[in-house]
Short mmCIF file of C-alpha atoms in Angstrom, two decimals:
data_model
loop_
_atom_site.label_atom_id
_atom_site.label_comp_id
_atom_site.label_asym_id
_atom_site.label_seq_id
_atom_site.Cartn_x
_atom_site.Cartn_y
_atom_site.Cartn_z
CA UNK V 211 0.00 0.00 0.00
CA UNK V 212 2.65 2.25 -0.65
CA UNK V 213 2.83 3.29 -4.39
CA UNK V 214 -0.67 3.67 -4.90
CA UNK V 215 -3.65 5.11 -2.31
CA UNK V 216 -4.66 0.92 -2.99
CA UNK V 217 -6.86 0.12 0.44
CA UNK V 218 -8.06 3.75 0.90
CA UNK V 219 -8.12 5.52 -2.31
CA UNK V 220 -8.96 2.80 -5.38
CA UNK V 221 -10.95 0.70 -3.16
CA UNK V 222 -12.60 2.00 0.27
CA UNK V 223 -15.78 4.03 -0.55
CA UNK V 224 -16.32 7.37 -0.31
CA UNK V 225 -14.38 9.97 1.54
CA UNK V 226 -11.05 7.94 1.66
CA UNK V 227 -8.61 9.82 -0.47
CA UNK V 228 -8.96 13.58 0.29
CA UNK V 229 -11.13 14.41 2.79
CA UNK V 230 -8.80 16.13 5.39
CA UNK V 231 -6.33 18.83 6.56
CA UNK V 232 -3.18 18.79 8.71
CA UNK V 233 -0.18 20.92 9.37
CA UNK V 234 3.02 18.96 8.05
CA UNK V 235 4.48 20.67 4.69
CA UNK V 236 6.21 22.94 2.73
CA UNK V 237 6.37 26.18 0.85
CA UNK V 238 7.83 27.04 -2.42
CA UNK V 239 7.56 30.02 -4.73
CA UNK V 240 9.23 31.00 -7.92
CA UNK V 241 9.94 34.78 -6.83
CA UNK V 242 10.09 36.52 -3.34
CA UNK V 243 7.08 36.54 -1.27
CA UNK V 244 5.00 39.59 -2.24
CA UNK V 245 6.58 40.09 -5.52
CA UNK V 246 4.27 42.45 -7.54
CA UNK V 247 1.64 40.29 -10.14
CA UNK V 248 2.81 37.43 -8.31
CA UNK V 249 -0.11 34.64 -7.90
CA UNK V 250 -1.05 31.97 -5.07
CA UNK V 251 -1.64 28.72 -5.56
CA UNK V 252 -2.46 25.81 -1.96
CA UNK V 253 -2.32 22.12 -2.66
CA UNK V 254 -3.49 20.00 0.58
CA UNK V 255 -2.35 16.63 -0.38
CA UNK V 256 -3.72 13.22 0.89
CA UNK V 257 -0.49 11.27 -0.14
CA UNK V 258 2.52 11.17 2.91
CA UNK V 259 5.70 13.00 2.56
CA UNK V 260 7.94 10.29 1.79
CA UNK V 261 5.49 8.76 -0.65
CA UNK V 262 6.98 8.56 -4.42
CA UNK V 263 4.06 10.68 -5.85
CA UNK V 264 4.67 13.63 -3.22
CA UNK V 265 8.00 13.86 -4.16
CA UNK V 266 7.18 14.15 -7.99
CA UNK V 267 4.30 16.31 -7.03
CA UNK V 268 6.26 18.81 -5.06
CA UNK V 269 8.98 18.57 -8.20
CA UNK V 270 6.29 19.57 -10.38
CA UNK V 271 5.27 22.32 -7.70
CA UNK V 272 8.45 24.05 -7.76
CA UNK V 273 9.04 24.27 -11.46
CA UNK V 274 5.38 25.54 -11.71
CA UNK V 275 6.42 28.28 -9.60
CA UNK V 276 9.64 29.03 -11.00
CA UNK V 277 8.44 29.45 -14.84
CA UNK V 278 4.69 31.19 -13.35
CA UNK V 279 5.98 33.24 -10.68
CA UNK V 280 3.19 31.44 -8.53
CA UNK V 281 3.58 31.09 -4.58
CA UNK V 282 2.93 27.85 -3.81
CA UNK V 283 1.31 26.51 -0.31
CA UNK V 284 1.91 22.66 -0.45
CA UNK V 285 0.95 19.95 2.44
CA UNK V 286 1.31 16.69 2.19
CA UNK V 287 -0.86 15.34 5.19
CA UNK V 288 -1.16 11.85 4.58
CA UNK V 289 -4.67 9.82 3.90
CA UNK V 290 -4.98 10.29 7.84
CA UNK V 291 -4.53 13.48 7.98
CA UNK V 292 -7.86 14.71 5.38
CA UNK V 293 -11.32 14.70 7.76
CA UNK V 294 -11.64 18.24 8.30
CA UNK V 295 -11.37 19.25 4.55
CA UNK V 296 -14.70 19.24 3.44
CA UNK V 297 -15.81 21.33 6.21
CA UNK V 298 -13.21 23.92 5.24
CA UNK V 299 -14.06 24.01 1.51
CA UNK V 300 -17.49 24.21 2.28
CA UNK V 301 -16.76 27.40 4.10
CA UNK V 302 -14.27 28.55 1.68
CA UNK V 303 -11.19 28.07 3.96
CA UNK V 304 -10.13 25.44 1.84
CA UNK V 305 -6.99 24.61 -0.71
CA UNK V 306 -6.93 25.25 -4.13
CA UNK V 307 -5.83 21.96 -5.16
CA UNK V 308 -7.22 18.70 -3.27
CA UNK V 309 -7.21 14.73 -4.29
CA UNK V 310 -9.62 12.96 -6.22
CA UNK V 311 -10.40 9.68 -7.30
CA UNK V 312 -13.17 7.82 -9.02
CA UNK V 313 -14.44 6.08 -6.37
CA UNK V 314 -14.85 9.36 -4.46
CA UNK V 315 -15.91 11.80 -6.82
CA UNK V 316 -19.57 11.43 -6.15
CA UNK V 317 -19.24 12.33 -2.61
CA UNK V 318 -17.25 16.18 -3.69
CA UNK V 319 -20.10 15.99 -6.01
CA UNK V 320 -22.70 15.56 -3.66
CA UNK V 321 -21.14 18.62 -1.58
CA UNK V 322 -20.42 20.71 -5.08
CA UNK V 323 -17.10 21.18 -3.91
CA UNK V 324 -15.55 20.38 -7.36
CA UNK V 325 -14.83 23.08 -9.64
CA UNK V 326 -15.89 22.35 -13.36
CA UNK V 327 -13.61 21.50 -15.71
CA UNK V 328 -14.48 21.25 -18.94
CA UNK V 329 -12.87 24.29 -20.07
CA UNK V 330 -9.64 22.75 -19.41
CA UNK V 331 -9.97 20.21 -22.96
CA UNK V 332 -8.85 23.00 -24.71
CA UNK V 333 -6.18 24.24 -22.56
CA UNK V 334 -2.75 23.92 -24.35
CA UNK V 335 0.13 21.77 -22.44
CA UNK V 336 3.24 23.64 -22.04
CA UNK V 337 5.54 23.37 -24.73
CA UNK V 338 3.93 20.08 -26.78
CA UNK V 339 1.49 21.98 -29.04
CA UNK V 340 -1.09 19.39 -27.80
CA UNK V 341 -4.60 20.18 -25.65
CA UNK V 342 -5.68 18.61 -22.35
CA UNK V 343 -7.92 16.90 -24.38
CA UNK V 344 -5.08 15.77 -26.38
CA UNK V 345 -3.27 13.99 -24.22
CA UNK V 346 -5.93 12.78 -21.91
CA UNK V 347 -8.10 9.58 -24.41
CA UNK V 348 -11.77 8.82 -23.50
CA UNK V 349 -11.37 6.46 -21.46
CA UNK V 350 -9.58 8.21 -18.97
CA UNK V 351 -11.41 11.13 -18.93
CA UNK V 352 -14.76 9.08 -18.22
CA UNK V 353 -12.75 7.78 -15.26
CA UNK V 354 -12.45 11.44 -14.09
CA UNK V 355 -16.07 12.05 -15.15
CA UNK V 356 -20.00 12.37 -14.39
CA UNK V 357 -22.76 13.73 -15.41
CA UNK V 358 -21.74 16.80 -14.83
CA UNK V 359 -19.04 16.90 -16.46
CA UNK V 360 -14.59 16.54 -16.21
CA UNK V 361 -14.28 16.48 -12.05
CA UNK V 362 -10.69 16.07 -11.82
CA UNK V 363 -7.69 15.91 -13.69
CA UNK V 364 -6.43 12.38 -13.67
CA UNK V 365 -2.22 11.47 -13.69
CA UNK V 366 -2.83 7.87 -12.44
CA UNK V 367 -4.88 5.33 -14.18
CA UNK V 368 -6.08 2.61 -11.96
CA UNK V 369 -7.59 -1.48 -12.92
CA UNK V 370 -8.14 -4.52 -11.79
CA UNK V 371 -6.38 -8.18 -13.59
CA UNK V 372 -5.46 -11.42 -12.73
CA UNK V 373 -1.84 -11.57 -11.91
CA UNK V 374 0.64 -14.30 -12.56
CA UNK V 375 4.92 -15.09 -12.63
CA UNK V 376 5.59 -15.30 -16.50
CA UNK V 377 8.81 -16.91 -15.70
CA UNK V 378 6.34 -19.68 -13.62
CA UNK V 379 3.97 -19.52 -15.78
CA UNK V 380 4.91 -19.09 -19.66
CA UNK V 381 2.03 -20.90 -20.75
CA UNK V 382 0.14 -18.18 -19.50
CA UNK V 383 2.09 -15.38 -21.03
CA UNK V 384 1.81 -17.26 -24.13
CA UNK V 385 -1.44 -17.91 -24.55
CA UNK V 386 -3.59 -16.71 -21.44
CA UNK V 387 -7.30 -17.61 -20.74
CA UNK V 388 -9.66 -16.85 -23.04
CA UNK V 389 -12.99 -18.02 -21.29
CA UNK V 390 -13.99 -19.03 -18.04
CA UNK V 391 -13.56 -22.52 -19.09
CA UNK V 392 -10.13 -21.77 -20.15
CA UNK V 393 -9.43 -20.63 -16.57
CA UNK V 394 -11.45 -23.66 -14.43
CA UNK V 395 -8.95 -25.83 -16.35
CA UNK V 396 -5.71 -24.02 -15.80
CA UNK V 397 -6.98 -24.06 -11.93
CA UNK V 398 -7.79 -27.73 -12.36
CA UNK V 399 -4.48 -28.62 -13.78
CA UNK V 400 -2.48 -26.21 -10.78
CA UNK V 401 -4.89 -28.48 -8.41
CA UNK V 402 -3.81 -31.80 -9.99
CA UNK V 403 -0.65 -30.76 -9.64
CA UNK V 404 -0.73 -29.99 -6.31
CA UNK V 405 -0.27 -26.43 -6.46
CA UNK V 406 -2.35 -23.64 -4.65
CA UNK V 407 -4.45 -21.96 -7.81
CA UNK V 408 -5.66 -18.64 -6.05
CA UNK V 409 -3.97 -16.49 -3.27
CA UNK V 410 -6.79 -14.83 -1.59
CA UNK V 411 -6.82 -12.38 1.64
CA UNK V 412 -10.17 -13.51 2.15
CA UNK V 413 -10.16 -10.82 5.49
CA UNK V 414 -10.34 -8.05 2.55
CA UNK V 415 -13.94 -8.26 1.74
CA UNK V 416 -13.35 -5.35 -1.14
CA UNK V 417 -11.00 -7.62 -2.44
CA UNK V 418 -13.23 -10.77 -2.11
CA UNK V 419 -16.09 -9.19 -4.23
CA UNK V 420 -13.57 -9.00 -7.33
CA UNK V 421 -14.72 -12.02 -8.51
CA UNK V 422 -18.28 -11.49 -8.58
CA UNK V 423 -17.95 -7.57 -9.53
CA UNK V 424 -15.21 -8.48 -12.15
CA UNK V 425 -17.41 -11.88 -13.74
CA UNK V 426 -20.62 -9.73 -13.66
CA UNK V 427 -19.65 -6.10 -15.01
CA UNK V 428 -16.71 -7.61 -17.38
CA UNK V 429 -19.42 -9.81 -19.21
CA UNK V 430 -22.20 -7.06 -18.90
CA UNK V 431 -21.20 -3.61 -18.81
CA UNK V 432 -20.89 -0.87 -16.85
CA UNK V 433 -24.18 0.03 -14.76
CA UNK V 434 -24.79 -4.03 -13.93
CA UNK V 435 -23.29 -3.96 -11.04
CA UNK V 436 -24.36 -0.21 -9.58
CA UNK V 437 -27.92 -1.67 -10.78
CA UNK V 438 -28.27 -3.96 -8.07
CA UNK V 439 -28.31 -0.87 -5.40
CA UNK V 440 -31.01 0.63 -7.14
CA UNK V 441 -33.96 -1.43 -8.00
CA UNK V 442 -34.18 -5.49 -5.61
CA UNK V 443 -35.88 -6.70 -9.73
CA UNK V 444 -32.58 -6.24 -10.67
CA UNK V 445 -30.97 -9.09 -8.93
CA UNK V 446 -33.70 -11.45 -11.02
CA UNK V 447 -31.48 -10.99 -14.30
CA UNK V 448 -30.01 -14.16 -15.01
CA UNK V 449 -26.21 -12.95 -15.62
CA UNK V 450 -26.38 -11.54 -11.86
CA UNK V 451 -26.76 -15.89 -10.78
CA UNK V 452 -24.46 -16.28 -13.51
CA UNK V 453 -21.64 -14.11 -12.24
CA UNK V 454 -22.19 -15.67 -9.14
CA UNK V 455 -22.17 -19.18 -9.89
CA UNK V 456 -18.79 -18.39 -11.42
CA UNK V 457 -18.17 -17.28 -7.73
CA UNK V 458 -19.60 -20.44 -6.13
CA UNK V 459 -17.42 -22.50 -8.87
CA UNK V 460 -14.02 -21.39 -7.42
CA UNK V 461 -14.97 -21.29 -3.79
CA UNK V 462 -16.17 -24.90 -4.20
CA UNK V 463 -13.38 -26.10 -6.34
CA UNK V 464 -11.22 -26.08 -3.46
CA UNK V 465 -9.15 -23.66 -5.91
CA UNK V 466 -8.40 -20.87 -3.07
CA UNK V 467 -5.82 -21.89 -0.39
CA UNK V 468 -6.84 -23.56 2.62
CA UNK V 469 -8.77 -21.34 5.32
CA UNK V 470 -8.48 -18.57 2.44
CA UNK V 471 -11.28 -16.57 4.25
CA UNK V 472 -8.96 -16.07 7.80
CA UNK V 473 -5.75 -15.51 5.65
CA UNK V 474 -5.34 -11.60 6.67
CA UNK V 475 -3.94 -9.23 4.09
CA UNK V 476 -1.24 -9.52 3.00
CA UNK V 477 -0.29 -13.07 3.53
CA UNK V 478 -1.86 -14.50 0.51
CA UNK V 479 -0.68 -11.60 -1.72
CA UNK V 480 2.85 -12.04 -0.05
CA UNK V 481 2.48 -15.93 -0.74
CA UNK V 482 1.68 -15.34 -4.38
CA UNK V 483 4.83 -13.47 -4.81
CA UNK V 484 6.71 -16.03 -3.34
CA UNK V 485 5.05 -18.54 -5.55
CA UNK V 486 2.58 -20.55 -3.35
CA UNK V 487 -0.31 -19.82 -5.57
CA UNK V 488 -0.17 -19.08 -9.20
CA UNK V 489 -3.10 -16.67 -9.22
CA UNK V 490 -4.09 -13.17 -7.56
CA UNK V 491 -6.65 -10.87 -8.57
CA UNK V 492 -6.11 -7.17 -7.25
CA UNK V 493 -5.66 -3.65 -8.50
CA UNK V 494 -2.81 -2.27 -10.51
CA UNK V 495 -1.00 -1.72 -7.05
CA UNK V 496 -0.21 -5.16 -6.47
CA UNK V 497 3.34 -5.94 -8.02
CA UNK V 498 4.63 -2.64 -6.19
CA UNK V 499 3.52 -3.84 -3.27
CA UNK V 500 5.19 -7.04 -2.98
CA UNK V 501 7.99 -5.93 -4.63
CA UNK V 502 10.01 -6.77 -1.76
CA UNK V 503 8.81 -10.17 -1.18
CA UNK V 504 9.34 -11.11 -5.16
CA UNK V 505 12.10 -13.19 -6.63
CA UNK V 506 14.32 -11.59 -8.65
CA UNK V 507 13.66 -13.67 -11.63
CA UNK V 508 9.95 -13.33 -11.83
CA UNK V 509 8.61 -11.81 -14.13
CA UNK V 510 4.75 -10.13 -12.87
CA UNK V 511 2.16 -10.52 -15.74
CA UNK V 512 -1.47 -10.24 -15.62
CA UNK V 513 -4.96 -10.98 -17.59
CA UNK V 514 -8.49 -9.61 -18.02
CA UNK V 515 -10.59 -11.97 -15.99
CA UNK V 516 -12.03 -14.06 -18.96
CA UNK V 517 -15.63 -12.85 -18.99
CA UNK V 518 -16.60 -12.63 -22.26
CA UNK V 519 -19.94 -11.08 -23.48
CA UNK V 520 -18.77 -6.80 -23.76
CA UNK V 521 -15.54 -7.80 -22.03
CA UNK V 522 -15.35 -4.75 -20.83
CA UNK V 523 -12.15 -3.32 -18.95
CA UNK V 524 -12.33 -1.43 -15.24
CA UNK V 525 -10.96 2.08 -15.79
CA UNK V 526 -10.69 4.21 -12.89
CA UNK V 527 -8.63 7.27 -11.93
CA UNK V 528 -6.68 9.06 -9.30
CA UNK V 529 -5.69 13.28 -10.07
CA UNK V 530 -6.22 16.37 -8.96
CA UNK V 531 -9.52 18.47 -8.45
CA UNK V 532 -10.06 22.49 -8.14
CA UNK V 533 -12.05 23.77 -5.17
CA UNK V 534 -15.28 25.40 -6.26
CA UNK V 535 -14.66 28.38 -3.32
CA UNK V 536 -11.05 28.43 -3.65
CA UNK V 537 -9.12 31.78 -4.12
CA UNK V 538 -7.24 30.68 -7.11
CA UNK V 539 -9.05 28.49 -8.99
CA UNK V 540 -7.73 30.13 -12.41
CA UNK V 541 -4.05 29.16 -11.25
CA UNK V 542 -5.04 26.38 -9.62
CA UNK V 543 -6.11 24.93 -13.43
CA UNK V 544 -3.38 26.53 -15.70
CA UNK V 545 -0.82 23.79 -12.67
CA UNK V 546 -3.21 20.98 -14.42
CA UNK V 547 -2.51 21.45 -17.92
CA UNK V 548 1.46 22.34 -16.82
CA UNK V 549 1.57 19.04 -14.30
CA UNK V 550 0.04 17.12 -17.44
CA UNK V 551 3.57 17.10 -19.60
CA UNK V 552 4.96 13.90 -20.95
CA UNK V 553 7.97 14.88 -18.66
CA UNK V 554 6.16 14.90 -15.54
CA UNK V 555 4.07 12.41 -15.72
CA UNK V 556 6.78 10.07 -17.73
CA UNK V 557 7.85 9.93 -13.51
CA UNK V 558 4.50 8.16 -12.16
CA UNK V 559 5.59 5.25 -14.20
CA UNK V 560 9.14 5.75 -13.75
CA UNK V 561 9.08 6.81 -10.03
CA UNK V 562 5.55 5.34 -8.60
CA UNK V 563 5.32 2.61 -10.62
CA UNK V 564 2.10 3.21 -12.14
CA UNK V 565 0.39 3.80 -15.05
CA UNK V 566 0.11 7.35 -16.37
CA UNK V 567 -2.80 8.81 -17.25
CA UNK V 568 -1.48 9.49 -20.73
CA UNK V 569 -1.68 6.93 -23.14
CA UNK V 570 1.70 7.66 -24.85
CA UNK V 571 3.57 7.43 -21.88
CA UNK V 572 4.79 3.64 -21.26
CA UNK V 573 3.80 1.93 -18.02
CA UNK V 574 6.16 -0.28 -16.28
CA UNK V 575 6.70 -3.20 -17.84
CA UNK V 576 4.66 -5.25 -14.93
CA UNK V 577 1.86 -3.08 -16.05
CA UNK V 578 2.25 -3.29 -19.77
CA UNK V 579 -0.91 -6.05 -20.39
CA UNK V 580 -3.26 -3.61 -18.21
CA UNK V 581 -2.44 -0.91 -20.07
CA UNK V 582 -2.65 -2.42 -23.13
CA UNK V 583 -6.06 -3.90 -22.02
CA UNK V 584 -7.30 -0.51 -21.81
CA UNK V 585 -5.83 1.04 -24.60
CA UNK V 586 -8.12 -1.76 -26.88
CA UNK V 587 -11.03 -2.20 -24.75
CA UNK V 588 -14.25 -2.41 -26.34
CA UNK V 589 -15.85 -1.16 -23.64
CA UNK V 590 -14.93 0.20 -20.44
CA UNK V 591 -16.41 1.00 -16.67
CA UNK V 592 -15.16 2.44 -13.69
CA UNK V 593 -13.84 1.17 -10.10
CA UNK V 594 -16.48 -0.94 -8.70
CA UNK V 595 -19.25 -0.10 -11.60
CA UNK V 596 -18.70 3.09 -9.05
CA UNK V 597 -21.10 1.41 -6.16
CA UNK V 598 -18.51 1.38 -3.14
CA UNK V 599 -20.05 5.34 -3.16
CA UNK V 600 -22.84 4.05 -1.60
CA UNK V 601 -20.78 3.38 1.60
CA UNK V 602 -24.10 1.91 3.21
CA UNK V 603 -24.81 -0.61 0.70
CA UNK V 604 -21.30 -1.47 -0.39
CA UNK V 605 -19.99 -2.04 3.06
CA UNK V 606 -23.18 -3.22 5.21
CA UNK V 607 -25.06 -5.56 2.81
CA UNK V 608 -23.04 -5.99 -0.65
CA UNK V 609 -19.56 -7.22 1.01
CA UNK V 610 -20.74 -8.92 3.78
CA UNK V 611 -23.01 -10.72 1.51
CA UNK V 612 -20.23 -11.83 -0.99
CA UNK V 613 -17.98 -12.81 1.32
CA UNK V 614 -20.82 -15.51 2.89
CA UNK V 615 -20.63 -16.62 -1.00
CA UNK V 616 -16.55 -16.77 -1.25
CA UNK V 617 -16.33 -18.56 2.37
CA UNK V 618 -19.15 -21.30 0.96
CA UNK V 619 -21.94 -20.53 3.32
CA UNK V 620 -24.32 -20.18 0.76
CA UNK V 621 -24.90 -20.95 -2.69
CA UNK V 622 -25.45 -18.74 -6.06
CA UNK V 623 -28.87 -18.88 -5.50
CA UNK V 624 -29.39 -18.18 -1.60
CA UNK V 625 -26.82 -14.95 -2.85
CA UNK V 626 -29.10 -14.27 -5.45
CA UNK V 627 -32.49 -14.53 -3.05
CA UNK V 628 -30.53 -12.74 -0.02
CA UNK V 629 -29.35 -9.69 -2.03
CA UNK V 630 -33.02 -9.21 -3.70
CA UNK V 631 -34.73 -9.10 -0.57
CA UNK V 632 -31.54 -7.17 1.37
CA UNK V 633 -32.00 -4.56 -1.34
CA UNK V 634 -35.61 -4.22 -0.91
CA UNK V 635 -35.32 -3.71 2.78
CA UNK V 636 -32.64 -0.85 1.99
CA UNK V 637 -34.48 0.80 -0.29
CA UNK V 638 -37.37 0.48 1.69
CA UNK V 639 -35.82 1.84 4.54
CA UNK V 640 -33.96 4.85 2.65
CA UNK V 641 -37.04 6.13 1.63
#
């Protein structure tokens, strides 16, 4: 959980990236303070000090200063350090700059904190005679998206894969799974063998509900799983028992390793890397993570779970957003389109391991199949079909329910019955 905002940002529901304010940080300006025609610009930051991205953000900072003779106010609090900022920008006490991510914009939505940012398409990039809009493809920019309109501007692009060791595993690299059959008998043949098919930190229950959020959105589209929240009839369509027969499948194939529900994060990631199972299905985060615990010879690879039907590929987003009330919300946008340089963000692939939000810029090379994966998807939805908003449903009834489905209590159908009915009640009950 270092490289990326993983268990808090990408994957915990609303309010877990940037809701805050603290007093560590630092200062930087490109002329002496007061300086005639010299702008402002504050930036409260959820990522830690020591964290790779605050380092290239504050690099970005300073040259931003420098060339714009801009003052800059930076913190870098930490995601512990972000309750109070809401409140502040609600008030208009708060930063220019904050942190966004898909999973969260609805709640700065809900608030109209966000400043929009439309306007900023056509905003040049510094010095590459190409627009915001440009550089930033569809995709990514839907990520960073609602209804309203661009919320924030992304430099991280987020997903979720299978993950394997191509130097364990060439057959995979060669020729990976193509259907859910194709997968049940590569898990089959790991089980014959003897070999553990699936590391899973069952404790994790946002990790857990992968499988049935990956095998039902994947195969039908974004909106199928944020569906499910909204009207009990929806849990009747017959891809929702489906999806989670696919569920039932590998819980009662034996194919997770034993007592995979008590393992507690991150043993059965840490195993993986080690080589005790041959599977893992997590975010883009993952082979940062366990860097330390990998062989030097392996060689991280990952897949699209094999869904079929749209096959469509999870596309979500962590960037920068403007405060609405903010005293420099002008400056605040021309640092977007500056931060947004091949140059700079060339670093979050380099530096943080990730994958940048721009297309042209190469991810790491443990990251090239996800990127590529999104690059030629055919269709494309964001983190958790964006439900985990709904912090009630997602935390009290969806993943509670899924994880009696991964640990075998009950079947496809008593998920299937239990959800309808737990939805009703909700809805019922929310008024």
């Amino acid at each position: 959980m270092t490289n990326v905002l993983s268990r808090t940002a990408a994957l915990v529901a609303v309010g877990a990236l940037a809701f805050g304010v603290a007093a560590c940080g630092n200062k930087n300006s490109g002329a002496p303070a007061g300086q005639a025609g010299q702008k402002s610009l504050v930036y409260r930051s959820s990522w830690g000090e020591q964290e790779p991205q605050a380092k290239i953000f504050k690099a970005i900072l300073d040259d931003f200063a420098k060339q714009n003779n801009v003052k800059v106010d930076a913190k870098f609090v930490g995601r512990k350090g972000t309750e109070n900022l809401p409140t502040e920008m609600a008030a208009g006490q708060g930063p220019d700059l904050f942190d966004v991510a898909t999973d969260n914009l609805p709640g700065w939505r809900a608030q109209n904190l966000n400043a929009p940012l439309d306007d900023l398409l056509t905003k040049q990039v510094p010095g590459e005679g190409k627009t915001v809009g440009d550089v930033l493809p569809d995709s990514v920019r839907q990520a960073a998206s609602d209804d309203k309109g661009m919320g924030f501007v992304p430099h991280t692009v987020i997903s979720t894969a299978v993950w394997y060791d191509a130097a364990k595993h060439p057959g995979l690299a060669a020729s990976p799974p193509r259907s859910w059959e194709d997968l049940i008998a590569f898990l089959d043949k790991e089980k014959a063998d003897g070999r553990t098919g699936i590391g899973q930190d069952g404790t994790i229950p946002f990790y857990n509900v992968y499988w049935f959020y990956s095998a039902l959105v994947r195969a039908n589209g974004a909106g199928s799983l944020l569906a499910l929240s909204k009207d009990a009839a929806a849990w009747d369509k017959p891809e929702v028992l489906a999806a989670a027969k696919q569920v039932e499948q590998l819980t009662k194939g034996g194919y997770f390793q034993k007592d995979h529900m008590a393992t507690k994060y991150p043993a059965a990631q840490d195993d993986w890397a080690q080589g005790n199972s041959s599977l893992n299905i997590n975010g883009t985060w993952l082979a940062s993570e366990v860097k330390t615990k990998t062989p030097a010879g392996a060689k991280i690879r990952s897949f699209q779970l094999p869904a079929g039907g749209k096959n469509s590929v999870e596309v979500g987003a962590l960037g920068w957003g403007v405060n609405v009330k903010g005293k420099n919300v002008e400056t605040a946008k021309e640092f977007l389109a500056f931060a947004l340089q091949s140059k700079y963000l060339g670093r979050i692939s380099t530096e943080a391991l990730n994958i940048p939000s721009r297309p042209d810029i190469p991810a790491p090379d443990f990251l090239a199949d996800v990127q590529k994966a999104i690059s030629e998807a055919p269709a494309v939805h964001k983190t958790y079909d964006t439900l985990a908003a709904d912090k009630s449903y997602w935390v009290d009834l969806l993943l509670p329910l899924d994880d009696q489905l991964m640990a075998g209590k009950i079947d496809a159908a008593e998920f299937v019955a239990q959800g309808k009915k737990k939805t009703a009640d909700y809805l019922a009950n929310k008024g």
